[in-house]
Every structure is written in structure tokens, then in C-alpha cells.
Tab-separated table of C-alpha atoms and ligand atoms in Angstrom:
chain	number	residue	atom	x	y	z
A	1	MET	CA	-0.325	0.160	0.294
A	2	ASN	CA	1.472	3.655	-1.063
A	3	LYS	CA	2.966	4.935	2.356
A	4	SER	CA	0.728	8.620	1.516
A	5	PRO	CA	-2.068	7.223	-0.749
A	6	ILE	CA	-3.719	9.664	-3.230
A	7	ILE	CA	-7.845	9.704	-3.189
A	8	LEU	CA	-9.736	10.804	-5.669
A	9	GLY	CA	-13.212	11.901	-4.400
A	10	ILE	CA	-16.197	12.379	-6.452
A	11	GLU	CA	-19.126	14.188	-5.395
A	12	THR	CA	-23.166	14.546	-7.187
A	13	SER	CA	-25.686	13.851	-4.555
A	14	CYS	CA	-27.472	16.928	-5.415
A	15	ASP	CA	-26.679	20.088	-7.823
A	16	GLU	CA	-23.134	20.263	-7.192
A	17	THR	CA	-20.955	18.292	-9.708
A	18	ALA	CA	-17.298	18.589	-7.512
A	19	VAL	CA	-14.073	16.663	-7.862
A	20	SER	CA	-11.126	16.474	-5.673
A	21	ILE	CA	-7.848	15.098	-5.269
A	22	ILE	CA	-6.144	14.776	-1.587
A	23	GLN	CA	-3.265	13.649	-0.110
A	24	ASP	CA	-2.255	11.459	3.220
A	25	ASN	CA	0.374	13.496	5.658
A	26	GLU	CA	2.324	12.564	8.018
A	27	SER	CA	0.734	15.190	10.525
A	28	GLY	CA	-2.738	13.673	10.381
A	29	ILE	CA	-4.145	16.672	8.377
A	30	PRO	CA	-4.709	15.308	4.470
A	31	LYS	CA	-3.380	17.947	1.935
A	32	ILE	CA	-6.095	19.201	-0.636
A	33	LEU	CA	-4.520	18.961	-3.563
A	34	SER	CA	-7.192	20.149	-5.206
A	35	ASN	CA	-11.014	20.833	-4.969
A	36	ILE	CA	-13.047	21.887	-7.947
A	37	VAL	CA	-16.916	22.626	-7.076
A	38	SER	CA	-19.123	23.987	-9.934
A	39	SER	CA	-22.328	24.893	-8.857
A	40	GLN	CA	-25.901	24.386	-10.608
A	41	PHE	CA	-27.464	27.930	-9.439
A	42	ASP	CA	-28.188	29.225	-12.448
A	43	ILE	CA	-29.815	26.259	-13.769
A	44	HIS	CA	-32.582	25.954	-11.112
A	45	LYS	CA	-32.614	29.331	-10.192
A	46	GLU	CA	-36.011	29.771	-12.437
A	47	PHE	CA	-37.352	26.963	-10.649
A	48	GLY	CA	-36.742	28.252	-7.201
A	49	GLY	CA	-35.426	25.082	-5.919
A	50	VAL	CA	-33.370	21.916	-7.533
A	51	VAL	CA	-34.847	19.914	-10.652
A	52	PRO	CA	-33.277	16.654	-10.336
A	53	GLU	CA	-33.998	15.238	-13.534
A	54	LEU	CA	-31.744	18.654	-14.664
A	55	ALA	CA	-29.373	18.513	-11.807
A	56	ALA	CA	-28.599	14.684	-13.445
A	57	ARG	CA	-28.189	15.948	-17.249
A	58	SER	CA	-25.711	18.603	-15.997
A	59	HIS	CA	-23.751	15.933	-14.003
A	60	VAL	CA	-23.484	14.042	-17.115
A	61	GLU	CA	-22.314	16.705	-19.285
A	62	LYS	CA	-19.742	18.337	-16.411
A	63	ILE	CA	-18.319	15.075	-14.780
A	64	ASN	CA	-15.947	14.477	-17.060
A	65	LEU	CA	-14.424	17.955	-17.354
A	66	ILE	CA	-14.626	18.679	-13.800
A	67	ALA	CA	-12.235	15.565	-13.336
A	68	LYS	CA	-10.198	16.702	-15.330
A	69	LYS	CA	-9.837	20.020	-13.962
A	70	ALA	CA	-8.952	18.236	-10.750
A	71	LEU	CA	-6.455	15.966	-11.636
A	72	ASP	CA	-4.665	19.457	-13.889
A	73	GLU	CA	-4.675	21.669	-11.138
A	74	SER	CA	-3.383	18.580	-8.362
A	75	GLY	CA	-1.021	18.029	-10.487
A	76	ILE	CA	-1.123	14.232	-10.594
A	77	SER	CA	-1.505	11.755	-13.304
A	78	LEU	CA	-4.321	9.508	-12.755
A	79	ASP	CA	-1.372	6.426	-12.439
A	80	LYS	CA	-0.807	7.521	-9.133
A	81	VAL	CA	-4.324	7.903	-7.766
A	82	SER	CA	-4.606	4.811	-4.808
A	83	ALA	CA	-8.334	4.642	-4.989
A	84	ILE	CA	-11.520	6.404	-6.174
A	85	ALA	CA	-14.014	7.291	-3.818
A	86	ALA	CA	-17.751	8.855	-4.737
A	87	THR	CA	-21.000	9.494	-2.610
A	88	SER	CA	-23.450	6.860	-2.817
A	89	GLY	CA	-26.177	8.536	-0.678
A	90	PRO	CA	-28.131	10.220	0.542
A	91	GLY	CA	-29.574	12.321	-2.412
A	92	LEU	CA	-31.606	12.484	-5.425
A	93	ILE	CA	-31.078	9.046	-6.977
A	94	ILE	CA	-30.018	9.983	-10.295
A	95	CYS	CA	-27.706	12.580	-9.527
A	96	LEU	CA	-26.195	10.250	-7.103
A	97	SER	CA	-25.583	7.333	-9.719
A	98	VAL	CA	-24.065	9.552	-12.267
A	99	GLY	CA	-21.252	9.967	-9.722
A	100	LEU	CA	-21.521	6.825	-8.618
A	101	ASN	CA	-20.752	4.801	-11.913
A	102	PHE	CA	-18.654	6.647	-13.171
A	103	ALA	CA	-16.414	6.394	-9.942
A	104	LYS	CA	-16.636	2.727	-10.739
A	105	SER	CA	-15.595	2.881	-14.195
A	106	LEU	CA	-12.213	4.866	-13.235
A	107	ALA	CA	-11.921	2.389	-10.278
A	108	SER	CA	-12.329	-0.883	-12.737
A	109	SER	CA	-10.208	0.637	-15.670
A	110	LEU	CA	-7.540	1.993	-13.234
A	111	LYS	CA	-7.487	-1.218	-11.070
A	112	VAL	CA	-7.307	0.235	-7.882
A	113	PRO	CA	-9.988	0.189	-4.985
A	114	PHE	CA	-13.572	2.204	-5.014
A	115	ILE	CA	-15.175	3.037	-1.951
A	116	GLY	CA	-18.745	4.330	-1.656
A	117	VAL	CA	-19.217	7.188	1.068
A	118	ASN	CA	-22.372	8.532	2.887
A	119	HIS	CA	-22.295	12.375	2.126
A	120	LEU	CA	-22.959	12.791	5.827
A	121	GLU	CA	-19.877	11.282	7.040
A	122	GLY	CA	-17.984	13.737	4.000
A	123	HIS	CA	-19.776	16.802	6.552
A	124	ALA	CA	-19.215	14.783	9.869
A	125	LEU	CA	-15.559	14.797	9.575
A	126	SER	CA	-15.055	17.626	7.230
A	127	PRO	CA	-12.977	19.684	9.639
A	128	LYS	CA	-10.234	16.762	9.797
A	129	LEU	CA	-9.009	18.578	6.772
A	130	GLN	CA	-7.836	21.096	8.738
A	131	THR	CA	-7.319	20.265	12.347
A	132	ASN	CA	-6.467	16.892	14.398
A	133	ILE	CA	-10.038	15.565	16.054
A	134	ASN	CA	-10.289	13.173	18.541
A	135	TYR	CA	-13.298	11.086	18.935
A	136	PRO	CA	-15.617	10.679	20.632
A	137	TYR	CA	-16.897	14.174	19.927
A	138	LEU	CA	-20.466	15.978	19.362
A	139	LEU	CA	-21.574	17.032	15.857
A	140	LEU	CA	-24.327	19.335	15.153
A	141	LEU	CA	-24.932	18.913	11.330
A	142	ILE	CA	-26.888	21.460	9.318
A	143	SER	CA	-27.375	21.426	5.683
A	144	GLY	CA	-30.258	21.807	3.387
A	145	GLY	CA	-31.784	18.146	3.939
A	146	HIS	CA	-30.712	17.115	7.427
A	147	SER	CA	-30.396	18.574	11.002
A	148	GLN	CA	-28.831	16.917	13.798
A	149	TYR	CA	-26.966	16.711	16.834
A	150	LEU	CA	-24.951	13.366	17.093
A	151	ILE	CA	-22.159	11.658	18.983
A	152	VAL	CA	-19.243	10.840	16.145
A	153	ASN	CA	-17.443	7.633	17.957
A	154	GLY	CA	-15.096	7.261	15.066
A	155	LEU	CA	-15.493	6.208	11.537
A	156	GLY	CA	-19.206	4.720	10.634
A	157	SER	CA	-19.717	5.159	14.479
A	158	TYR	CA	-22.968	7.621	15.323
A	159	THR	CA	-25.344	8.025	18.056
A	160	ARG	CA	-27.807	10.113	17.293
A	161	LEU	CA	-28.892	12.462	19.923
A	162	GLY	CA	-31.642	14.585	18.234
A	163	THR	CA	-32.750	15.391	14.873
A	164	THR	CA	-35.112	18.027	13.038
A	165	ILE	CA	-39.055	16.644	13.270
A	166	ASP	CA	-39.896	18.620	10.256
A	167	ASP	CA	-37.869	21.071	7.809
A	168	ALA	CA	-33.979	20.503	7.874
A	169	LEU	CA	-32.468	24.385	9.092
A	170	GLY	CA	-31.107	24.685	5.584
A	171	GLU	CA	-34.593	24.216	4.001
A	172	ALA	CA	-36.053	26.785	6.515
A	173	PHE	CA	-33.599	29.472	5.474
A	174	ASP	CA	-34.787	28.829	1.759
A	175	LYS	CA	-38.244	29.032	2.396
A	176	THR	CA	-38.169	31.582	4.416
A	177	ALA	CA	-35.988	33.300	1.774
A	178	LYS	CA	-38.184	32.519	-0.601
A	179	LEU	CA	-41.045	33.927	1.528
A	180	LEU	CA	-39.171	37.212	1.397
A	181	GLY	CA	-38.639	37.306	-2.557
A	182	ILE	CA	-34.787	36.350	-1.611
A	183	GLU	CA	-34.030	34.025	-5.412
A	184	PHE	CA	-32.834	30.438	-4.794
A	185	PRO	CA	-30.295	29.453	-3.028
A	186	GLY	CA	-31.850	31.945	-0.223
A	187	GLY	CA	-29.994	30.829	2.725
A	188	PRO	CA	-26.601	32.777	2.437
A	189	LYS	CA	-28.554	35.867	0.944
A	190	LEU	CA	-31.392	35.887	3.621
A	191	GLU	CA	-27.874	36.343	6.219
A	192	LYS	CA	-27.541	39.589	4.262
A	193	PHE	CA	-30.629	40.664	4.524
A	194	ALA	CA	-30.756	39.977	8.339
A	195	GLU	CA	-27.975	41.977	8.764
A	196	LYS	CA	-29.494	44.868	7.782
A	197	GLY	CA	-33.272	44.593	9.804
A	198	ASP	CA	-33.633	44.901	13.545
A	199	PRO	CA	-33.913	41.516	15.221
A	200	ASP	CA	-36.253	42.345	17.541
A	201	LYS	CA	-39.171	43.871	15.101
A	202	PHE	CA	-41.052	40.744	15.201
A	203	ASN	CA	-41.458	38.094	17.592
A	204	LEU	CA	-41.084	34.406	16.056
A	205	PRO	CA	-42.371	31.003	17.382
A	206	LYS	CA	-39.410	28.617	19.071
A	207	PRO	CA	-41.328	25.659	18.177
A	208	ILE	CA	-40.853	22.573	20.608
A	209	ILE	CA	-38.040	24.840	22.402
A	210	ASN	CA	-39.159	23.333	25.900
A	211	LYS	CA	-39.719	20.328	25.434
A	212	GLY	CA	-38.200	17.125	22.889
A	213	GLY	CA	-34.720	16.926	24.198
A	214	CYS	CA	-32.433	18.634	21.794
A	215	ASN	CA	-34.893	17.342	19.108
A	216	LEU	CA	-35.327	20.427	16.560
A	217	SER	CA	-38.497	21.936	14.968
A	218	PHE	CA	-38.519	24.416	12.440
A	219	ALA	CA	-41.899	24.459	10.739
A	220	GLY	CA	-44.230	26.110	12.788
A	221	LEU	CA	-41.466	29.196	11.938
A	222	LYS	CA	-42.526	29.215	8.332
A	223	THR	CA	-45.850	29.457	8.887
A	224	ALA	CA	-45.701	32.351	10.969
A	225	ILE	CA	-43.431	33.698	8.564
A	226	LEU	CA	-45.795	33.231	6.086
A	227	LYS	CA	-48.799	35.131	7.949
A	228	ILE	CA	-46.016	37.803	8.615
A	229	THR	CA	-45.358	38.026	4.656
A	230	ASN	CA	-49.033	38.979	3.486
A	231	ASN	CA	-49.051	42.098	5.629
A	232	ILE	CA	-45.832	43.662	4.867
A	233	THR	CA	-45.072	45.668	1.876
A	234	THR	CA	-41.437	47.970	2.907
A	235	GLU	CA	-38.050	46.789	2.076
A	236	LYS	CA	-37.363	47.633	5.520
A	237	GLU	CA	-39.891	45.238	6.957
A	238	LYS	CA	-38.124	42.467	4.935
A	239	TYR	CA	-34.588	43.268	6.080
A	240	ASP	CA	-36.418	43.250	10.120
A	241	LEU	CA	-38.207	39.980	9.266
A	242	ALA	CA	-34.896	37.906	7.958
A	243	ALA	CA	-32.855	39.646	10.974
A	244	SER	CA	-35.677	38.626	13.263
A	245	PHE	CA	-35.685	35.215	11.656
A	246	GLN	CA	-32.012	34.877	11.948
A	247	LYS	CA	-32.212	35.948	15.505
A	248	THR	CA	-34.619	33.212	16.799
A	249	ILE	CA	-32.393	30.813	15.052
A	250	GLU	CA	-29.559	31.860	16.657
A	251	GLU	CA	-31.707	31.565	20.234
A	252	ILE	CA	-33.259	28.397	19.078
A	253	LEU	CA	-29.092	26.624	18.466
A	254	TYR	CA	-28.230	28.094	21.526
A	255	VAL	CA	-30.930	26.061	23.888
A	256	LYS	CA	-30.915	23.203	21.814
A	257	THR	CA	-26.877	22.893	21.755
A	258	LYS	CA	-27.319	22.882	25.854
A	259	ILE	CA	-29.092	20.496	25.974
A	260	ALA	CA	-26.930	18.397	23.703
A	261	PHE	CA	-23.790	19.088	25.628
A	262	LYS	CA	-25.739	17.721	29.148
A	263	GLU	CA	-26.477	14.733	27.084
A	264	PHE	CA	-22.857	14.325	25.322
A	265	LEU	CA	-21.971	14.681	28.972
A	266	LYS	CA	-23.518	12.081	30.393
A	267	LYS	CA	-22.185	9.423	28.199
A	268	PHE	CA	-18.953	10.946	28.440
A	269	SER	CA	-17.117	12.740	31.023
A	270	ILE	CA	-13.912	13.757	29.576
A	271	ASN	CA	-11.616	16.920	29.849
A	272	LYS	CA	-10.959	18.017	25.643
A	273	ARG	CA	-14.925	18.434	24.577
A	274	SER	CA	-14.812	19.171	21.026
A	275	PHE	CA	-17.932	20.629	19.013
A	276	ILE	CA	-17.921	20.141	15.430
A	277	VAL	CA	-20.682	22.285	13.338
A	278	ALA	CA	-21.001	20.994	9.692
A	279	GLY	CA	-23.245	21.490	6.832
A	280	GLY	CA	-23.935	24.359	4.684
A	281	VAL	CA	-25.675	26.167	7.319
A	282	ALA	CA	-22.567	26.102	9.325
A	283	ALA	CA	-21.208	28.871	6.966
A	284	ASN	CA	-24.014	31.644	8.780
A	285	ASN	CA	-21.986	33.966	10.901
A	286	GLY	CA	-24.375	34.794	13.320
A	287	ILE	CA	-24.828	31.155	14.108
A	288	ARG	CA	-20.890	30.396	14.471
A	289	LYS	CA	-20.895	34.085	16.553
A	290	LYS	CA	-24.037	32.310	19.181
A	291	LEU	CA	-22.502	28.604	19.096
A	292	ILE	CA	-19.190	29.933	20.170
A	293	GLN	CA	-20.347	31.466	22.667
A	294	VAL	CA	-22.734	28.484	24.574
A	295	SER	CA	-19.649	26.471	23.302
A	296	ASP	CA	-17.042	28.971	25.443
A	297	GLU	CA	-19.775	28.913	28.786
A	298	ASN	CA	-19.904	25.016	28.968
A	299	ASN	CA	-16.208	24.202	28.290
A	300	PHE	CA	-16.233	22.685	24.764
A	301	GLU	CA	-14.285	23.824	21.809
A	302	PRO	CA	-16.339	24.744	19.057
A	303	ILE	CA	-14.566	23.504	15.493
A	304	PHE	CA	-15.965	25.173	12.317
A	305	PRO	CA	-15.206	23.649	8.679
A	306	ASP	CA	-13.247	26.785	6.167
A	307	PHE	CA	-16.184	28.654	4.887
A	308	LYS	CA	-14.943	27.155	1.532
A	309	LEU	CA	-16.063	23.162	2.867
A	310	CYS	CA	-18.921	23.907	4.838
A	311	GLY	CA	-21.141	23.672	1.331
A	312	ASP	CA	-20.815	20.530	-0.697
A	313	ASN	CA	-17.726	19.521	-1.891
A	314	ALA	CA	-15.587	16.439	-2.939
A	315	ALA	CA	-12.428	16.951	-0.302
A	316	MET	CA	-15.056	15.688	2.128
A	317	ILE	CA	-15.654	12.623	0.028
A	318	ALA	CA	-12.194	11.910	-0.783
A	319	LEU	CA	-11.156	11.941	3.120
A	320	VAL	CA	-13.882	9.702	3.803
A	321	GLY	CA	-12.602	7.744	1.328
A	322	LEU	CA	-8.981	8.305	2.932
A	323	GLU	CA	-9.729	6.954	6.625
A	324	LYS	CA	-12.118	3.803	4.634
A	325	TYR	CA	-8.911	2.930	2.901
A	326	LYS	CA	-6.516	2.749	5.466
A	327	LEU	CA	-8.528	0.329	7.104
A	328	LYS	CA	-9.069	-1.289	3.605
A	329	LYS	CA	-12.900	-0.873	3.640
A	330	PHE	CA	-13.302	-1.566	-0.219
A	331	ASP	CA	-16.965	-1.505	-1.978
A	332	THR	CA	-17.317	-3.855	-4.789
A	333	LEU	CA	-18.473	-2.372	-7.573
A	334	SER	CA	-22.232	-3.899	-7.465
A	335	LEU	CA	-22.684	-1.454	-4.640
A	336	GLN	CA	-26.252	0.364	-5.120
A	337	VAL	CA	-26.679	4.128	-4.682
A	338	ASN	CA	-29.134	4.954	-1.429
A	339	PRO	CA	-31.187	7.827	-1.457
A	340	ARG	CA	-31.866	7.862	2.316
A	341	MET	CA	-28.962	6.756	3.748
A	342	MET	CA	-28.341	7.721	7.147
A	343	LEU	CA	-25.127	7.939	9.806
A	344	ASP	CA	-26.975	6.346	12.887
A	345	LYS	CA	-28.690	3.621	11.613
A	346	ASP	CA	-30.630	2.610	14.920
A	347	ALA	CA	-32.046	5.976	14.936
A	348	LYS	CA	-35.794	6.271	15.140
A	349	TYR	CA	-37.173	7.799	12.301
A	350	LEU	CA	-38.818	11.272	13.285
A	351	LYS	CA	-40.960	13.002	10.952
A	352	GLY	CA	-44.744	13.093	10.587
A	353	SER	CA	-47.667	13.706	12.528
A	354	GLY	CA	-48.386	11.969	15.868
A	355	VAL	CA	-44.753	10.875	16.359
A	356	LYS	CA	-43.155	11.194	19.883
A	357	TYR	CA	-40.266	12.577	20.113
B	401	KG4	O1	-24.352	21.128	3.158
B	401	KG4	P1	-25.211	21.578	1.956
B	401	KG4	O2	-24.202	22.246	0.603
B	401	KG4	O3	-25.910	20.515	0.805
B	401	KG4	C1	-26.400	20.116	1.602
B	401	KG4	O4	-26.426	18.485	1.945
B	401	KG4	O5	-27.919	20.157	1.697
B	401	KG4	O6	-26.441	22.741	2.794
B	401	KG4	C2	-26.091	23.825	1.601
B	401	KG4	C3	-28.039	24.723	2.772
B	401	KG4	C4	-28.484	25.433	1.490
B	401	KG4	O7	-30.081	25.113	2.569
B	401	KG4	C5	-27.908	26.699	1.747
B	401	KG4	O8	-29.765	27.952	1.992
B	401	KG4	C6	-27.474	26.884	3.514
B	401	KG4	O9	-27.018	25.396	3.324
B	401	KG4	N1	-26.533	27.751	3.507
B	401	KG4	C7	-27.030	28.707	4.272
B	401	KG4	C8	-25.490	29.822	4.280
B	401	KG4	N2	-24.741	29.020	3.741
B	401	KG4	C9	-25.694	28.067	2.659
B	401	KG4	N3	-27.391	28.962	5.668
B	401	KG4	C10	-27.623	29.988	6.221
B	401	KG4	N4	-26.837	30.801	6.020
B	401	KG4	C11	-26.109	30.722	5.390
B	401	KG4	N5	-25.095	31.633	5.370
B	402	ZN	ZN1	-24.234	18.548	2.190
């Protein structure tokens, strides 16, 4: 086995076509040799959300080019690559299939191992591309499709402490943005809107704030915002509503993170306690600030991925690929995509009416 393995990672689970090449390093922090992300914002903008068929077609059109770009930028020739890793789930089935099949063909023609990667595990481990972190650690994963508190026990070993019982946080940002007339993808732009408004102008609900442990709920918030948007007319009121939404989210995460800290400490009384926040929404500055505050108050070390590693990328997929490669956890070419893949396979499904959380 190569002493410093080189992994080519591929990500096509949603609307980003991404390829990255990383190399293992004695420091324990792999070197990112290239990390190309091609977003499809322009394709989906006019529909106000991702259209799976258009996304898959775009992946098919671009994957070769993006892979070539990643190789060129890394300065690595294909014969030096030790293994090919690709996202196998969760995500949009026809999009996942493009990347996975491309990876299988490449691995088989190069005669190197092929490794399927859980996209969520990519987010979960992403800060390891910048810093060494010891297991176990507490993770808050906040993306467009997921919002969960998890204990990361080790590679492939997760214990879910809490999850959203309805919308994901990124989804709440995107839906609120849409109601405010902000174009897709709204999350990052909503944050900019919020900076111009008065956060105390509107009093918004904080669903299940006093119950359900560190489970989360955002759907009621969206309904409240819909009612308010029906009655506002000025730009100033829009900024105020965005600021009030941002503040409410920060307060919900403050309270729920404190609960998650307690639950983590019930299981592990360790001195070095790391709290990793990952996923697209981890790029939000206000949320970062609030989570740093609650971490400082509770003696946890907060760790965020670099801004460019918060959203979907292939470096995080290559990273999980590298960890699996070192343990010789390879897949066969018969591996299928799994659009509903989870991190904690024993966790209960907590969505829908009548569910007990
Ligand atoms: O992790 P990600 O790139 O894709 C998924 O795996 O879902 O997350 C995308 C989500 C979108 O909902 C996007 O609006 C949100 O992350 N997002 C943000 C910010 N940047 C991205 N939400 C709030 N503030 C931001 N700065
Ligand atoms: Zn993601």
C-alpha cells in the first residue's frame, strides 16, 4: 500500500458537481491537492429549487471536465491515484448514480479500490481536513436536508442525540428566503438581508423549545413568517423579518446545543470536549458566533470547517475515502446508491404527525 495514499473523491448527490484530490500526510491532516466545485445555481434559479432531472443531466455533461480540471490542478497523473471514492447516498437517486457509476468505471479501468461514501459522514469529518480531532466528539450537522446532533464515536459509528422532526435548518432558511422574495438559493442571501434589519421587530415562535430534548422543529416558524409576509410591504420590513428569523434560529440553537452538551457529558466525562458544526448552514456567521458563545460557557471547544468546506464538496468525500482506504474498507462494483442513507442506523424515524419525540 502506498505510504501517502492519494484519493480522488467525487460528489454529485444534489446540485454540485465536485471532484477533489487529496493526499495523506504524516501530520494526520491530509493535503488538499485540488478541490473543484461546479454549482448549478443558474440552472435551477428560475424554478426556485433543484430540479432532479436537470441536475442529473448537468452532472453527466460536466463530470468528465471537472475530473480533468481536478487532476490538472493537482498536478497528479491518474496512475498515481490509490483509490476512487464517491458519494453513494443520501441524495437524489439519479444524481448519485452519475457520480457513483463514473467512479466505478474509473476505479475498474485503473484497477484501484472503489469506495462508496456516506455524504453525511463527509460533512461530519470535514473539519479533519484542517485540524486533528479526537473521537468521540459532538457534532451538529446543519445542511439543506439534515439537522442533527450526533456523537461521532469513530469512522462509521454514530449515535444520534437529536434531529429535526420536520424541516431541515437549511430548508427553513431557503423557504423563508423565498417568502421574502429572495432568489434561490436563499440561505446565504437571507443572512445578508438580516444584517440590515432590526432583530427585535418581530416575535417569532420557537417550536418545541421546552420539550423533545435536543430535537429540533422549524415548520411552525415558516408558517408564522408566511402570515407576516402577507402583511408587509416595505423593504425595511423585509430586512426586519430576516433579522428576526436569524435571531430566533440563533436562540433555538443556543438552547438546544446546551441540552446536547448535557447529553454528551452524561455519556463521556472527558476533559477535551470538541463540538463540531458542519454542513452548509455552518457558514452562517451569526450562528457561528452564537455557537462559539454557548461552547465557551460550557467548556466545549467549537470547531467549524473552513467556509469553502461547509457546503457540498468532494474533498470531504475523498477524506472519508482516505480513512476507509487506510482500514481497507473497500466496496465492490455492485454497490448501489442509497438515497436514504443515515449516519445512526438505529435511530428512530421522527418525522410526520403523531410522532413521539
Ligand atoms: O451542506 P449543503 O451545501 O448541502 C446539503 O447537503 O444540503 O447545505 C446547503 C444548505 C442550503 O439550504 C443553503 O441555503 C444553506 O445550506 N446555507 C446557508 C448559508 N450558506 C448555505 N444558510 C444560512 N446561512 C448561510 N450563510
Ligand atoms: Zn451536504
